[in-house]
Coordinates of C-alpha atoms and ligand atoms in Angstrom, one line a residue:
M1 CA 103.0 124.4 111.2
K2 CA 100.5 121.9 109.9
N3 CA 99.8 118.1 110.8
I4 CA 100.3 116.4 107.5
C5 CA 99.7 112.8 106.4
I6 CA 101.5 111.6 103.2
M7 CA 99.7 108.4 101.8
G8 CA 102.3 106.4 99.7
T9 CA 106.0 106.4 100.6
G10 CA 107.3 106.0 97.0
Y11 CA 109.5 108.5 95.3
V12 CA 107.0 111.4 95.3
G13 CA 105.6 110.8 98.7
L14 CA 109.0 110.4 100.4
V15 CA 110.4 113.7 98.7
T16 CA 107.3 115.7 99.6
G17 CA 107.1 114.2 103.2
A18 CA 110.8 115.0 103.9
C19 CA 110.8 118.5 102.4
L20 CA 107.4 119.6 104.1
A21 CA 108.9 118.3 107.3
D22 CA 112.0 120.4 106.6
L23 CA 109.8 123.4 106.1
G24 CA 108.6 123.1 109.8
N25 CA 105.7 120.7 109.5
R26 CA 104.7 117.5 111.5
V27 CA 104.6 114.9 108.7
R28 CA 103.3 111.3 109.1
C29 CA 104.1 109.1 105.9
V30 CA 102.0 105.9 105.7
D31 CA 102.1 103.1 103.4
I32 CA 100.1 99.8 102.8
D33 CA 103.5 98.2 102.4
A34 CA 104.7 97.2 105.9
E35 CA 108.1 96.2 104.4
K36 CA 108.7 99.8 103.1
I37 CA 107.7 101.3 106.5
K38 CA 110.0 98.8 108.3
I39 CA 112.9 99.8 106.1
L40 CA 112.3 103.5 106.7
N41 CA 111.9 103.1 110.4
D42 CA 115.5 101.1 110.3
G43 CA 117.0 104.4 108.9
K44 CA 117.2 103.1 105.3
L45 CA 115.7 104.2 102.0
P46 CA 113.8 102.0 99.6
I47 CA 115.1 104.2 96.8
Y48 CA 118.1 106.3 95.9
E49 CA 117.9 109.8 95.6
P50 CA 120.7 112.4 96.1
G51 CA 120.3 114.3 99.8
L52 CA 117.1 112.3 100.5
Q53 CA 118.8 110.1 103.3
E54 CA 120.3 113.1 105.0
L55 CA 117.0 115.1 104.9
I56 CA 114.9 112.2 106.2
T57 CA 117.5 111.5 109.0
N58 CA 117.6 115.1 110.3
N59 CA 113.8 115.7 110.3
V60 CA 113.2 112.2 112.0
S61 CA 115.6 113.2 114.7
R62 CA 113.9 116.3 115.3
E63 CA 110.6 114.6 115.4
R64 CA 108.9 116.3 112.4
L65 CA 108.8 113.3 110.3
S66 CA 107.8 109.7 111.0
F67 CA 106.7 106.6 109.3
S68 CA 103.8 104.3 110.3
E69 CA 101.6 101.4 109.4
D70 CA 98.7 103.1 111.2
I71 CA 97.1 104.7 108.2
S72 CA 93.7 105.4 110.1
G73 CA 95.2 107.0 113.2
S74 CA 97.6 109.2 110.9
I75 CA 94.8 110.5 108.7
R76 CA 92.7 111.3 111.8
K77 CA 95.6 113.3 113.3
S78 CA 96.2 115.2 110.1
E79 CA 94.5 118.4 108.7
V80 CA 96.1 117.9 105.3
I81 CA 96.4 114.6 103.5
F82 CA 98.5 114.3 100.4
I83 CA 97.8 111.3 98.1
S84 CA 101.0 110.1 96.4
V85 CA 100.3 106.5 95.7
G86 CA 101.2 104.6 92.6
T87 CA 99.1 105.2 89.4
P88 CA 100.2 102.3 87.2
S89 CA 99.4 102.1 83.5
D90 CA 96.8 99.5 82.4
G91 CA 97.9 97.5 79.2
D92 CA 96.1 100.2 77.0
G93 CA 97.7 103.2 78.6
K94 CA 94.8 104.0 80.8
V95 CA 95.9 105.1 84.2
N96 CA 95.0 102.6 86.9
L97 CA 93.1 104.5 89.8
L98 CA 92.9 101.4 92.1
Y99 CA 95.2 102.8 94.8
V100 CA 94.1 106.3 94.5
E101 CA 90.6 105.3 95.1
G102 CA 91.7 102.9 98.0
A103 CA 93.4 105.9 99.6
A104 CA 90.3 107.9 99.1
E105 CA 88.1 105.3 100.7
M106 CA 90.6 105.1 103.8
I107 CA 90.3 108.8 104.2
A108 CA 86.5 108.6 104.1
Q109 CA 86.6 106.2 106.9
N110 CA 88.6 108.4 109.0
L111 CA 87.1 111.9 108.2
N112 CA 86.8 112.9 112.0
D113 CA 87.3 116.7 111.1
F114 CA 87.8 119.0 108.4
K115 CA 90.6 118.0 106.2
V116 CA 92.2 119.1 102.9
I117 CA 92.8 116.1 100.6
V118 CA 95.6 116.9 98.2
N119 CA 96.1 114.6 95.1
K120 CA 99.8 114.5 93.9
S121 CA 99.5 111.2 92.2
T122 CA 99.2 111.8 88.1
V123 CA 95.7 110.9 87.2
S124 CA 93.4 111.4 84.4
V125 CA 91.3 114.6 84.1
G126 CA 88.1 114.2 86.2
T127 CA 89.8 112.1 89.0
G128 CA 89.6 114.9 91.7
K129 CA 85.7 114.9 91.1
R130 CA 85.7 111.2 91.5
L131 CA 87.5 111.4 94.8
M132 CA 85.0 113.9 96.1
E133 CA 82.2 111.5 95.2
I134 CA 83.9 108.7 96.9
I135 CA 84.7 110.4 100.1
E136 CA 81.3 112.0 100.2
K137 CA 79.4 108.5 99.7
K138 CA 81.7 106.5 102.1
S139 CA 82.3 108.9 105.0
P140 CA 80.2 107.9 107.9
S141 CA 81.0 111.2 109.9
K142 CA 80.1 113.7 106.9
A143 CA 82.7 116.0 108.2
E144 CA 83.6 118.8 105.9
F145 CA 86.6 118.3 103.5
E146 CA 88.0 119.8 100.2
V147 CA 89.9 117.9 97.3
V148 CA 92.9 119.7 95.7
S149 CA 95.0 118.7 92.7
N150 CA 98.6 119.7 93.2
P151 CA 100.7 118.0 90.5
E152 CA 104.3 117.3 91.2
F153 CA 107.1 118.2 88.8
L154 CA 110.1 116.6 90.6
R155 CA 112.9 115.2 88.4
E156 CA 114.4 112.1 89.8
G157 CA 117.9 112.8 90.7
S158 CA 117.3 116.4 91.6
A159 CA 113.9 116.0 93.3
I160 CA 114.8 118.0 96.7
N161 CA 116.1 120.9 94.6
D162 CA 113.1 121.0 92.4
F163 CA 110.8 120.9 95.4
M164 CA 112.5 123.8 97.2
H165 CA 112.9 125.8 94.2
P166 CA 110.0 125.0 92.0
D167 CA 109.3 126.8 88.8
R168 CA 105.6 126.9 89.6
I169 CA 103.0 125.4 92.1
V170 CA 99.9 124.5 90.7
I171 CA 96.9 124.4 93.1
G172 CA 93.6 123.2 91.4
T173 CA 90.7 123.8 93.7
N174 CA 87.4 125.7 93.8
S175 CA 87.7 126.3 97.6
E176 CA 89.2 129.4 98.9
R177 CA 89.7 127.8 102.3
A178 CA 91.8 124.8 100.8
Y179 CA 93.7 127.3 98.7
G180 CA 94.6 129.3 101.8
I181 CA 95.8 126.2 103.5
I182 CA 98.0 124.9 100.7
T183 CA 99.5 128.3 100.0
E184 CA 100.4 128.5 103.8
I185 CA 102.2 125.0 103.6
Y186 CA 104.1 126.3 100.5
G187 CA 104.6 129.7 102.0
P188 CA 108.4 129.5 102.7
L189 CA 108.6 128.8 98.9
Y190 CA 106.3 131.7 98.0
L191 CA 108.7 134.0 100.1
I192 CA 111.3 133.4 97.3
E193 CA 108.5 134.3 94.8
T194 CA 107.5 130.9 93.5
P195 CA 104.5 131.5 91.1
F196 CA 101.4 129.9 92.2
I197 CA 98.9 128.9 89.5
K198 CA 95.3 128.9 91.2
T199 CA 93.1 127.0 88.9
S200 CA 90.3 124.4 88.7
I201 CA 91.0 120.8 89.7
E202 CA 90.4 119.7 86.1
T203 CA 93.0 122.2 84.7
A204 CA 95.5 121.3 87.3
E205 CA 95.2 117.6 86.4
L206 CA 95.8 118.5 82.6
I207 CA 98.6 120.8 83.2
K208 CA 100.7 117.9 84.4
Y209 CA 100.0 115.9 81.3
A210 CA 100.4 118.6 78.9
S211 CA 103.7 119.5 80.5
N212 CA 105.1 116.1 80.3
A213 CA 103.8 115.5 76.8
F214 CA 105.3 118.7 75.6
L215 CA 108.7 117.8 76.9
S216 CA 108.4 114.3 75.4
V217 CA 107.6 115.7 72.0
K218 CA 110.5 118.1 72.3
I219 CA 112.9 115.2 73.1
S220 CA 111.5 113.1 70.2
F221 CA 111.8 116.1 67.9
I222 CA 115.4 116.7 68.6
N223 CA 116.1 112.9 68.2
E224 CA 114.5 113.1 64.7
I225 CA 116.6 115.9 63.9
A226 CA 119.7 114.0 65.2
N227 CA 118.8 111.2 62.8
I228 CA 118.6 113.7 60.0
C229 CA 121.8 115.1 61.2
D230 CA 123.5 111.6 60.8
K231 CA 122.5 111.3 57.3
T232 CA 123.3 114.7 56.1
G233 CA 126.5 115.6 58.1
A234 CA 125.1 118.2 60.3
D235 CA 125.9 118.2 64.0
V236 CA 123.0 118.2 66.3
H237 CA 124.8 120.0 69.3
V238 CA 125.1 123.0 67.1
V239 CA 121.6 122.7 66.0
A240 CA 120.2 122.4 69.3
R241 CA 122.3 125.2 70.7
A242 CA 121.4 127.6 68.0
M243 CA 117.7 126.6 68.3
G244 CA 117.8 126.9 72.1
L245 CA 119.1 130.5 71.8
D246 CA 115.8 131.5 70.6
G247 CA 114.0 132.4 73.6
R248 CA 110.8 131.0 72.2
I249 CA 112.4 127.5 72.1
S250 CA 114.6 127.5 75.1
P251 CA 117.9 125.2 75.2
K252 CA 116.2 122.7 77.8
F253 CA 115.3 119.1 76.6
L254 CA 117.1 119.3 73.4
H255 CA 119.5 116.6 74.1
A256 CA 119.5 113.9 71.6
G257 CA 120.1 110.3 72.7
P258 CA 118.4 106.9 72.8
G259 CA 114.9 108.4 73.9
F260 CA 113.3 109.2 77.1
G261 CA 112.5 106.8 79.8
G262 CA 111.5 106.8 83.5
S263 CA 108.3 106.5 85.5
C264 CA 106.8 109.6 84.1
F265 CA 107.2 110.5 80.6
P266 CA 106.4 107.1 79.0
K267 CA 103.4 106.7 81.2
D268 CA 102.0 109.9 81.2
I269 CA 102.2 110.4 77.4
L270 CA 100.3 107.2 77.0
G271 CA 97.7 108.3 79.6
L272 CA 97.1 111.6 77.6
V273 CA 96.6 109.6 74.4
Q274 CA 94.1 107.4 76.1
L275 CA 92.3 110.4 77.7
A276 CA 92.2 112.2 74.4
K277 CA 90.9 109.3 72.4
E278 CA 88.2 108.6 75.0
R279 CA 86.9 111.9 74.2
G280 CA 87.0 111.4 70.5
I281 CA 90.2 113.3 69.8
S282 CA 93.2 112.0 67.9
P283 CA 96.2 113.2 69.5
V284 CA 98.5 112.8 66.3
L285 CA 101.5 114.6 67.7
V286 CA 101.6 112.9 71.0
E287 CA 101.3 109.5 69.3
A288 CA 104.3 110.5 66.9
A289 CA 106.4 111.2 69.8
I290 CA 106.0 107.9 71.3
K291 CA 106.5 106.3 67.8
V292 CA 109.8 108.1 67.4
N293 CA 110.9 107.3 71.0
N294 CA 110.3 103.6 70.5
A295 CA 112.2 103.7 67.2
Q296 CA 115.1 105.7 68.7
R297 CA 116.3 102.3 70.6
K298 CA 116.4 100.6 67.5
V299 CA 118.4 103.3 65.9
M300 CA 121.0 102.8 68.6
V301 CA 121.2 99.2 67.8
E302 CA 121.7 100.0 64.0
K303 CA 124.7 102.0 65.0
L304 CA 126.2 99.3 67.1
K305 CA 125.7 97.0 64.0
K306 CA 127.8 99.4 62.0
L307 CA 130.7 98.8 64.3
V308 CA 129.9 95.0 64.9
P309 CA 128.1 93.9 62.0
N310 CA 127.2 90.3 63.1
L311 CA 125.9 90.6 66.9
G312 CA 125.2 87.0 67.4
G313 CA 127.6 85.6 69.8
K314 CA 129.2 88.8 70.5
T315 CA 129.9 90.5 73.9
I316 CA 128.6 94.1 74.4
A317 CA 129.5 96.2 77.6
I318 CA 126.7 98.5 78.7
L319 CA 127.8 101.4 80.6
G320 CA 124.9 102.9 82.6
L321 CA 121.6 101.2 83.1
A322 CA 119.5 103.9 85.1
F323 CA 117.1 105.8 82.8
K324 CA 119.0 108.9 83.7
P325 CA 122.1 109.6 86.1
N326 CA 121.5 110.1 89.9
T327 CA 119.0 107.6 90.2
D328 CA 118.8 103.7 90.6
D329 CA 115.5 103.8 88.6
V330 CA 115.6 101.6 85.5
R331 CA 111.7 101.9 84.7
E332 CA 111.2 102.1 80.9
S333 CA 115.1 102.9 80.9
P334 CA 116.5 103.0 77.3
A335 CA 119.6 100.7 78.3
L336 CA 117.0 97.9 79.3
D337 CA 115.2 98.1 76.0
I338 CA 118.4 98.0 74.1
I339 CA 119.7 95.1 76.2
K340 CA 116.5 93.2 75.3
I341 CA 117.1 93.6 71.7
L342 CA 120.9 92.7 72.1
L343 CA 120.0 89.5 74.0
E344 CA 117.4 88.6 71.1
E345 CA 120.1 89.0 68.7
G346 CA 122.2 86.3 70.7
C347 CA 124.7 88.9 72.5
T348 CA 126.3 88.4 76.0
V349 CA 125.7 91.7 77.8
N350 CA 127.9 92.8 80.6
A351 CA 126.8 95.9 82.5
Y352 CA 128.0 98.5 85.0
D353 CA 126.1 101.2 86.7
P354 CA 127.0 103.0 90.0
V355 CA 123.7 102.3 91.7
A356 CA 121.2 100.5 89.4
L357 CA 122.6 97.1 89.0
D358 CA 120.4 95.3 91.3
N359 CA 117.3 96.9 89.8
A360 CA 118.3 96.0 86.3
K361 CA 119.2 92.6 87.2
K362 CA 115.9 92.0 88.8
A363 CA 114.2 93.3 85.4
I364 CA 116.5 91.1 83.3
P365 CA 118.4 88.3 85.0
E366 CA 120.4 87.4 82.1
I367 CA 122.6 90.6 82.5
N368 CA 126.1 89.9 83.6
C369 CA 126.5 92.6 86.4
Y370 CA 129.9 94.2 87.3
D371 CA 130.8 96.4 90.3
N372 CA 133.6 97.8 88.1
M373 CA 133.2 99.5 84.7
M374 CA 136.7 98.0 83.2
D375 CA 135.7 94.5 84.4
A376 CA 132.3 94.8 82.5
C377 CA 134.3 96.0 79.3
E378 CA 137.1 93.2 79.6
G379 CA 137.3 91.4 76.2
A380 CA 133.9 93.2 74.9
D381 CA 133.3 93.6 71.2
S382 CA 131.8 97.2 71.9
V383 CA 130.9 99.3 74.6
M384 CA 127.8 101.2 74.6
I385 CA 127.3 104.4 76.8
M386 CA 123.7 104.5 78.0
T387 CA 123.6 106.9 81.0
E388 CA 125.4 110.1 81.5
W389 CA 126.9 109.4 85.0
N390 CA 129.6 111.9 85.8
E391 CA 131.9 109.1 86.5
L392 CA 131.3 107.8 82.8
R393 CA 132.4 111.2 81.3
Q394 CA 136.0 110.9 82.3
I395 CA 136.8 107.3 81.5
D396 CA 140.4 106.5 81.2
L397 CA 140.4 105.8 77.5
I398 CA 143.8 104.1 77.4
M399 CA 142.9 101.7 79.8
L400 CA 139.5 101.2 78.2
K401 CA 141.0 100.5 74.8
E402 CA 143.4 98.0 76.4
K403 CA 140.4 96.2 78.2
L404 CA 138.1 95.9 75.2
G405 CA 138.4 93.2 72.8
A406 CA 137.8 95.8 69.8
P407 CA 137.8 99.6 70.3
N408 CA 134.4 100.2 69.4
M409 CA 132.1 102.6 71.4
V410 CA 128.6 103.8 70.7
D411 CA 128.0 106.8 72.9
C412 CA 124.2 107.2 73.1
K413 CA 124.4 110.2 75.4
N414 CA 126.8 112.2 73.3
I415 CA 129.2 112.6 76.3
Y416 CA 132.5 112.3 74.4
D417 CA 134.1 114.5 71.6
P418 CA 134.2 112.6 68.2
V419 CA 137.4 114.1 67.1
K420 CA 139.1 113.1 70.2
M421 CA 137.7 109.7 70.3
K422 CA 139.1 109.2 66.8
E423 CA 142.3 110.5 68.0
E424 CA 142.4 108.0 70.7
G425 CA 141.9 105.2 68.3
F426 CA 138.2 104.3 68.8
N427 CA 135.7 103.5 66.3
Y428 CA 133.3 105.9 67.9
L429 CA 129.5 106.5 66.8
S430 CA 127.3 108.9 68.8
V431 CA 123.9 110.5 68.1
G432 CA 123.5 113.0 65.4
R433 CA 127.2 114.0 65.2
P434 CA 128.8 112.3 62.2
L435 CA 132.5 112.8 62.2
L436 CA 133.1 114.0 58.8
E437 CA 130.8 113.5 55.9
A438 CA 127.3 112.0 55.9
D439 CA 127.3 108.3 56.3
Ligands
UDX1 C1 110.0 114.0 84.5 C2 109.5 115.5 84.6 O1 110.9 116.2 84.2 C3 109.0 115.9 85.8 O2 108.7 117.4 85.8 C4 108.0 115.0 86.2 O3 107.4 115.4 87.4 C5 108.5 113.6 86.3 O4 108.9 113.3 85.1 P1 112.1 112.5 85.3 O5 111.4 111.4 84.7 O6 112.7 112.3 86.6 O7 111.1 113.8 85.3 O8 113.3 113.1 84.5 P2 113.7 113.9 83.3 O9 115.0 114.6 83.8 O10 112.5 114.8 82.8 O11 114.0 113.0 82.0 C6 113.1 112.1 81.5 C7 113.8 111.3 80.4 O12 114.0 112.2 79.3 C8 115.2 110.8 80.7 O13 115.1 109.4 80.1 C9 116.2 111.6 80.2 O14 117.4 110.8 79.8 C10 115.4 111.9 78.9 N1 115.8 113.2 78.3 C11 115.7 114.5 79.0 C12 116.5 113.3 76.8 O15 116.6 112.3 76.3 N2 116.8 114.6 76.5 C13 116.6 115.7 77.1 O16 117.1 116.7 76.4 C14 116.0 115.6 78.3

């Protein structure tokens, strides 16, 4: 059992804190945002993540997990401190380290004993070293400490499972003592043979960027292939399946769609571009992935225009607003990018999402939000499916057709069968699956 302090109660901090408490540690989660701490102490969650509420309630009641505004006291009582504060992108894609450095300063002020400081926030290469310098310089006590880079690979919507069953745990440190403490914390996962990667801080920092950039490139690649399928009559599902059966390629992250979104990929890939450019390297491949991703939003609108040629004054129903299912996160969501284009074209946008309506409305107040998907579709000139929520996979198509003003559907997530949709009487377009011959 370790005394652990988690700085930052965002998505990564909360999941990490709850899971580490569940593994038997005493975890104190702190945040500079008093409102967030109040919400958590009232037994509520500032974010939506399946299973997290139960995990938190359970561990709070067992007194292994607590939330506090007392940052100094929580640091002083802890041997291990995880930094999981926000790292927003500056305009040019550079990672803003204001909060990470602020956390390091607070740790320095409260360094009453040996501590391991574990950075989980995604930061540019070299930040670990910078944190060491800050703490060394600003610590009045001069107590010993070690800095570790331990990037997270949690996917929103399945974060708890990802934490408990990781593909790998990357531990970047030059200190055997720190490595021993961190492997002890992750020990229960090690028992199920989780591979640890022990490496330098810089390598650990780059692993995170390289992994997310690779997956982003993979998605943009299959989207480019899907666009070629649309023009040639080939079917991207079959292409992706056949590619994925090649063990060197793997079938994962080969789903064509409106492009990637979320809090990580778009930001991290820009961060990597910036990092490379600062060192005189032109990251052509990664930049191309960004370009394809941005263009893919417009490809979806062009599909819609095939069904509804003059968008001005038309009503479009958007089903799914979150950047992916099982989250209320709309950051960099393809749905929101597409809604912005539709609004510019003069459309009225009606939208439904099981959990992300409030966040979407905050981001784009012009959206008409509906708690019921059929109400959102009432009289609409077309429906667009933007998130592959389970409940959107089994829509009552007869009712949908009755509700819509015209039986048009652009399925940006390829969750329906083109042949069946045609039989049901829909004008149906999806991504990289032209029905008969090339269009
Ligand atoms: C990602 C990484 O997977 C995770 O390891 C990292 O720590 C944080 O960023 P997340 O953003 O939660 O996780 O979602 P992910 O499931 O990776 O999907 C990201 C985006 O890619 C979503 O918009 C998703 O719809 C899109 N995507 C994913 C595709 O378009 N096609 C695919 O085949 C897979």
